[in-house]
XYZ file of C-alpha atoms in Angstrom:
378
model
C 13.074 104.379 84.011
C 10.564 105.614 86.219
C 7.041 105.790 85.325
C 5.673 108.738 83.322
C 2.897 111.090 85.651
C 1.055 111.645 82.660
C -0.947 109.226 80.310
C -1.976 111.163 77.205
C -4.562 109.468 74.769
C -4.015 111.447 70.970
C -7.411 112.534 69.136
C -6.766 112.878 65.185
C -2.828 111.357 64.851
C -2.195 112.304 60.950
C 0.556 114.466 59.841
C 0.126 117.074 62.537
C -0.987 114.676 65.319
C 2.229 112.605 64.720
C 4.650 115.796 65.245
C 2.380 116.589 68.450
C 3.061 113.026 69.699
C 6.594 113.035 69.421
C 6.785 115.812 71.252
C 5.070 113.792 74.095
C 7.051 111.106 73.693
C 10.486 113.201 74.061
C 8.988 114.701 77.419
C 9.741 112.642 80.563
C 6.879 113.606 82.218
C 3.730 111.703 79.569
C 3.479 108.563 77.954
C 1.081 107.949 74.915
C -1.046 105.184 76.012
C -3.753 105.339 73.435
C -4.953 107.405 70.135
C -8.035 107.817 68.287
C -8.831 108.520 64.826
C -11.724 107.524 62.027
C -9.149 107.102 59.359
C -7.787 103.431 60.433
C -5.203 103.604 57.648
C -3.624 106.761 59.442
C -4.629 104.768 62.952
C -2.755 101.742 62.423
C 0.408 103.669 61.455
C 0.265 105.549 64.595
C -0.281 103.002 66.983
C 2.570 100.845 65.335
C 5.207 103.807 65.816
C 3.770 104.724 69.133
C 3.081 101.310 70.893
C -0.160 102.869 71.551
C -3.612 101.152 71.513
C -5.985 102.538 68.940
C -9.822 103.569 68.747
C -12.122 104.516 65.798
C -14.025 106.413 68.540
C -12.252 109.390 70.792
C -15.107 108.934 73.293
C -14.783 105.123 73.684
C -10.850 105.569 74.098
C -11.560 108.038 76.793
C -14.129 105.712 78.682
C -11.992 102.621 78.161
C -8.510 104.238 78.772
C -7.407 106.068 82.033
C -6.136 109.246 80.214
C -4.914 112.103 81.899
C -4.279 114.684 78.973
C -6.358 114.698 76.096
C -4.622 115.612 72.389
C -6.859 116.371 70.009
C -4.974 117.677 66.836
C -7.967 118.238 64.477
C -9.024 120.370 61.884
C -10.848 123.550 63.455
C -14.613 122.176 62.058
C -14.677 119.025 64.538
C -12.478 120.759 67.529
C -15.092 122.324 69.312
C -17.340 119.349 69.636
C -14.622 116.967 70.324
C -13.051 119.325 73.029
C -15.990 119.325 75.126
C -16.463 115.959 74.946
C -12.958 115.235 76.190
C -13.692 118.349 79.080
C -16.709 115.794 79.735
C -14.815 112.763 80.007
C -12.880 114.150 83.132
C -9.651 114.336 81.909
C -7.190 116.974 83.132
C -6.346 118.554 80.460
C -6.672 119.510 77.383
C -3.951 120.518 74.414
C -5.709 121.355 71.261
C -4.512 122.580 68.201
C -5.399 126.544 66.773
C -7.453 128.209 65.631
C -9.645 127.552 68.823
C -12.650 127.506 67.077
C -14.680 129.126 63.986
C -17.530 131.206 65.940
C -17.062 133.141 69.208
C -20.606 131.110 70.279
C -18.483 127.661 70.291
C -15.510 129.351 71.572
C -17.377 129.996 74.509
C -19.035 126.502 74.918
C -15.199 125.045 74.970
C -14.162 127.636 77.823
C -17.349 127.182 79.995
C -17.040 123.059 79.636
C -13.611 123.135 80.776
C -14.494 125.439 83.443
C -17.228 123.564 84.746
C -15.440 120.213 84.955
C -11.942 121.714 85.903
C -10.084 121.025 82.887
C -7.346 123.121 82.407
C -7.039 123.675 78.240
C -3.857 124.544 76.295
C -4.859 126.246 72.304
C -2.213 125.800 69.897
C 1.412 125.059 68.950
C 2.487 128.476 69.774
C 5.422 131.053 69.413
C 4.518 132.528 72.933
C 5.470 129.109 74.674
C 9.034 129.761 73.139
C 11.228 130.285 76.123
C 13.069 132.937 75.287
C 9.976 135.097 74.386
C 8.732 133.334 78.126
C 11.865 135.083 79.174
C 11.115 138.377 77.291
C 7.781 138.325 78.829
C 8.811 138.034 82.691
C 11.426 140.938 82.673
C 9.169 143.294 80.606
C 6.672 142.213 83.518
C 9.074 142.870 86.328
C 9.577 146.257 85.052
C 13.220 145.690 83.576
C 12.682 148.090 80.996
C 9.660 150.486 82.264
C 6.480 150.436 81.541
C 4.789 149.033 77.798
C 3.658 151.734 75.871
C 2.975 150.480 72.502
C 3.606 146.917 70.758
C 4.339 147.238 66.498
C 3.866 144.152 64.432
C 5.555 144.849 60.767
C 5.778 142.968 57.652
C 1.922 143.483 56.763
C -0.939 141.442 57.692
C -0.718 138.403 55.977
C -3.500 136.242 54.665
C -4.687 135.122 57.958
C -6.360 136.885 60.793
C -7.794 133.538 62.629
C -4.753 131.371 61.635
C -1.401 132.527 61.371
C -2.536 135.762 62.889
C -3.432 134.147 66.268
C 0.530 134.260 66.881
C 0.333 137.870 66.479
C -2.426 138.362 68.606
C -1.058 135.803 71.154
C 2.196 137.589 71.417
C 0.539 141.301 71.466
C -1.547 139.895 74.377
C 1.334 138.235 76.693
C 3.378 141.711 76.498
C 0.413 143.889 77.196
C 0.146 141.554 80.138
C -3.105 139.824 78.829
C -5.104 143.101 79.877
C -8.556 143.191 78.126
C -8.928 144.542 75.031
C -11.003 147.711 75.171
C -11.623 148.343 71.528
C -10.160 148.137 68.387
C -10.471 149.431 64.404
C -8.950 147.379 61.705
C -9.622 146.450 58.156
C -9.491 143.391 56.141
C -7.701 142.824 52.534
C -10.707 141.472 50.790
C -14.518 141.448 51.333
C -15.657 142.596 55.133
C -19.031 140.787 54.567
C -17.621 137.527 54.133
C -17.069 135.148 56.832
C -14.016 133.828 55.642
C -10.295 134.078 57.216
C -8.334 136.712 55.507
C -5.651 139.069 56.021
C -5.857 142.101 57.644
C -4.235 144.766 60.329
C -5.284 147.499 62.456
C -4.923 149.067 65.849
C -5.740 147.262 69.348
C -6.447 149.048 72.633
C -5.945 147.361 75.712
C -7.780 148.535 78.839
C -4.351 149.476 81.054
C -3.709 151.636 78.141
C -1.292 149.948 75.751
C -1.727 150.093 72.268
C -0.849 147.669 69.727
C -0.652 148.129 65.762
C -0.173 145.644 63.045
C 0.843 147.128 59.688
C -1.129 146.816 56.724
C 1.737 146.542 53.665
C 5.112 144.913 53.887
C 8.256 147.131 54.056
C 12.064 146.895 54.470
C 12.511 145.139 58.129
C 10.813 141.803 57.149
C 8.412 140.405 59.300
C 8.965 140.653 63.489
C 7.870 143.316 66.105
C 9.141 145.745 68.841
C 7.837 146.326 72.311
C 8.540 150.027 73.398
C 8.459 150.562 76.967
C 9.650 153.649 79.422
C 12.880 152.593 79.671
C 13.465 150.153 76.956
C 12.817 148.382 73.918
C 12.334 144.606 72.831
C 12.879 143.703 69.566
C 12.307 140.281 67.107
C 12.653 139.673 63.597
C 10.583 136.475 64.212
C 14.056 135.116 64.297
C 17.004 136.888 66.300
C 15.901 138.658 70.023
C 17.105 141.875 71.280
C 16.369 144.120 74.559
C 17.746 147.379 74.871
C 17.764 149.609 78.128
C 18.344 153.174 78.849
C 21.200 152.968 81.687
C 20.240 156.300 83.046
C 16.415 155.258 82.931
C 15.701 157.745 80.233
C 14.236 157.094 76.950
C 16.642 158.128 74.397
C 17.380 155.598 71.709
C 20.735 157.519 71.264
C 21.755 156.093 75.277
C 20.118 152.464 75.100
C 22.710 149.516 75.510
C 21.606 145.974 74.746
C 21.215 143.647 77.741
C 23.487 140.935 76.468
C 23.437 136.815 76.786
C 19.546 136.855 77.804
C 18.408 135.146 74.452
C 19.738 132.904 71.883
C 22.435 133.949 69.604
C 20.579 131.730 66.954
C 17.249 131.691 65.840
C 14.657 131.880 68.671
C 12.683 128.616 66.558
C 15.849 126.616 67.138
C 16.580 123.742 64.974
C 14.664 123.696 61.510
C 11.928 121.262 61.050
C 13.881 119.512 58.332
C 16.667 118.096 60.892
C 16.451 114.500 61.272
C 17.580 112.930 64.918
C 19.517 110.394 65.269
C 16.822 107.612 65.957
C 15.535 108.940 62.555
C 12.673 111.050 63.561
C 12.178 114.065 61.878
C 12.583 116.977 65.040
C 9.149 118.091 65.718
C 10.235 121.607 66.504
C 11.204 123.585 69.115
C 7.979 125.344 69.565
C 5.886 122.302 69.527
C 8.413 120.950 72.186
C 7.857 123.977 74.453
C 4.333 124.144 73.636
C 3.525 120.379 74.949
C 6.410 121.329 78.063
C 5.101 124.380 78.845
C 1.333 122.928 79.392
C 2.456 120.113 81.603
C 4.573 122.475 83.444
C 0.798 124.613 84.041
C -1.009 121.466 84.502
C 1.358 120.378 87.442
C 0.516 123.976 89.158
C -3.038 123.931 88.157
C -2.653 127.129 86.473
C -4.123 127.720 83.129
C -1.336 128.115 80.427
C -0.419 130.894 78.726
C -1.959 129.990 75.424
C -4.820 128.736 77.222
C -8.437 128.260 75.625
C -9.147 131.891 76.817
C -6.476 133.156 75.047
C -7.682 131.292 72.037
C -11.286 132.571 72.460
C -9.714 136.144 72.959
C -7.303 136.278 69.884
C -10.624 134.688 67.830
C -12.547 137.693 69.243
C -10.031 140.218 67.982
C -9.444 138.683 64.648
C -13.330 139.166 64.218
C -13.408 142.628 65.849
C -10.986 143.934 63.320
C -13.388 142.823 60.456
C -16.360 144.184 61.897
C -14.765 147.452 62.848
C -14.306 147.158 58.335
C -17.674 146.366 57.867
C -19.029 149.447 59.911
C -16.736 151.881 57.670
C -13.795 151.125 60.034
C -15.322 152.300 63.537
C -13.985 151.632 67.087
C -15.307 148.335 68.139
C -15.413 147.770 71.995
C -15.253 144.485 73.666
C -16.678 142.197 74.238
C -18.276 141.685 71.282
C -22.104 141.492 71.873
C -22.785 139.240 69.004
C -21.910 135.552 69.817
C -22.610 134.373 66.626
C -20.016 136.014 64.999
C -17.543 133.597 62.664
C -14.216 133.629 60.801
C -14.269 130.817 59.120
C -10.307 129.227 58.503
C -8.460 128.488 55.265
C -9.600 124.953 54.217
C -6.211 123.525 54.950
C -7.092 124.450 58.196
C -11.026 123.924 58.441
C -11.101 120.096 57.229
C -9.144 117.420 56.955
C -6.095 117.655 54.728
C -5.842 114.029 53.207
C -9.428 114.456 51.845
C -7.878 118.144 49.965
C -4.530 117.088 48.855
C -5.476 113.460 48.402
C -3.990 110.278 49.749
C -1.192 109.583 47.732
C 0.668 113.159 48.627
C -0.727 113.043 52.159
C 0.611 109.594 53.140
C 4.257 110.995 51.696
C 3.943 113.633 54.433
C 3.059 110.888 57.065
C 6.098 108.901 55.724
C 8.388 111.649 56.205
C 8.125 111.659 59.994
C 10.683 108.804 60.240
C 11.946 106.225 57.600
C 9.970 102.540 58.818
C 8.693 101.208 55.864
C 5.200 101.406 57.867
C 3.127 104.073 55.231
C 2.325 102.188 51.901
C 2.219 105.231 49.336
């Protein structure tokens, strides 16, 4: 067996951290060598499961170990300081979770720290990393169904703009060619003068002319989105994908034919999270595997991944921009936003340590569910 090319140091190895670690273990290019967590109970279980050396201080881990990829899988609250600390420690890459940060100022500082230290950063276990969406974006970018004109997300604005909404905004940016946002109009579901994350919807105009809409209310279509181009349409119901193209280069829906064989006939997200592998481990999820694999692909090419730290910053800015529009009487808000102190505080389950919220017993039951090895004492 050849030695893995990239040495991984996990930071935060609870419920979600173990899922990420499993994805790194499956990728033959990476090896988990160390882990850091202030929760010594979690740390002991993780180190036994993954054969890693444990530290209660991530900075000590980075000083002691030769780490290529730092993987901070943390609540949003401590994430900015840890990402900056990892960048300054001289790792090659950082792959953290989402949302990227609570405020634009913190997100700016994280991106700046990574750039000044030559560190590649990925932010989030994102749908845009799934191979099928990458295929669709490549084809559309190459003009296979013409020029993108509009993007429509349906199924309602949900309960999070900064949390789950980041998935929608990342897909929106990718299919708009990662163009800059010119301006947006939006609204939120509750009080626009509160800084906490909440549902919302609106309109985003990119500098290249692409228009994007997020509906406020649910309708009969369920959830999903549609990319409307001059010669075809790409449709996702968040499960099954289809691409249609006009055979004569026209724009009439009646003449369009589906391009077969492009996407899986089953769910784009692959195996269910409840699937258990022959070795007893829960499947980490096709999206989680794709997020790790694509990050390593781009790291090897010395390129920023699609779900980069800069993307993490810009999708946060879209979320905040929609709320700012509501605050201004739904007036258009121009980008970039001038006030970098603006923030959107994620739901408590994302912002703070879940073990303290749900209680030790419930949390450790989740830890035990990863694999039946009797290491977790509930």
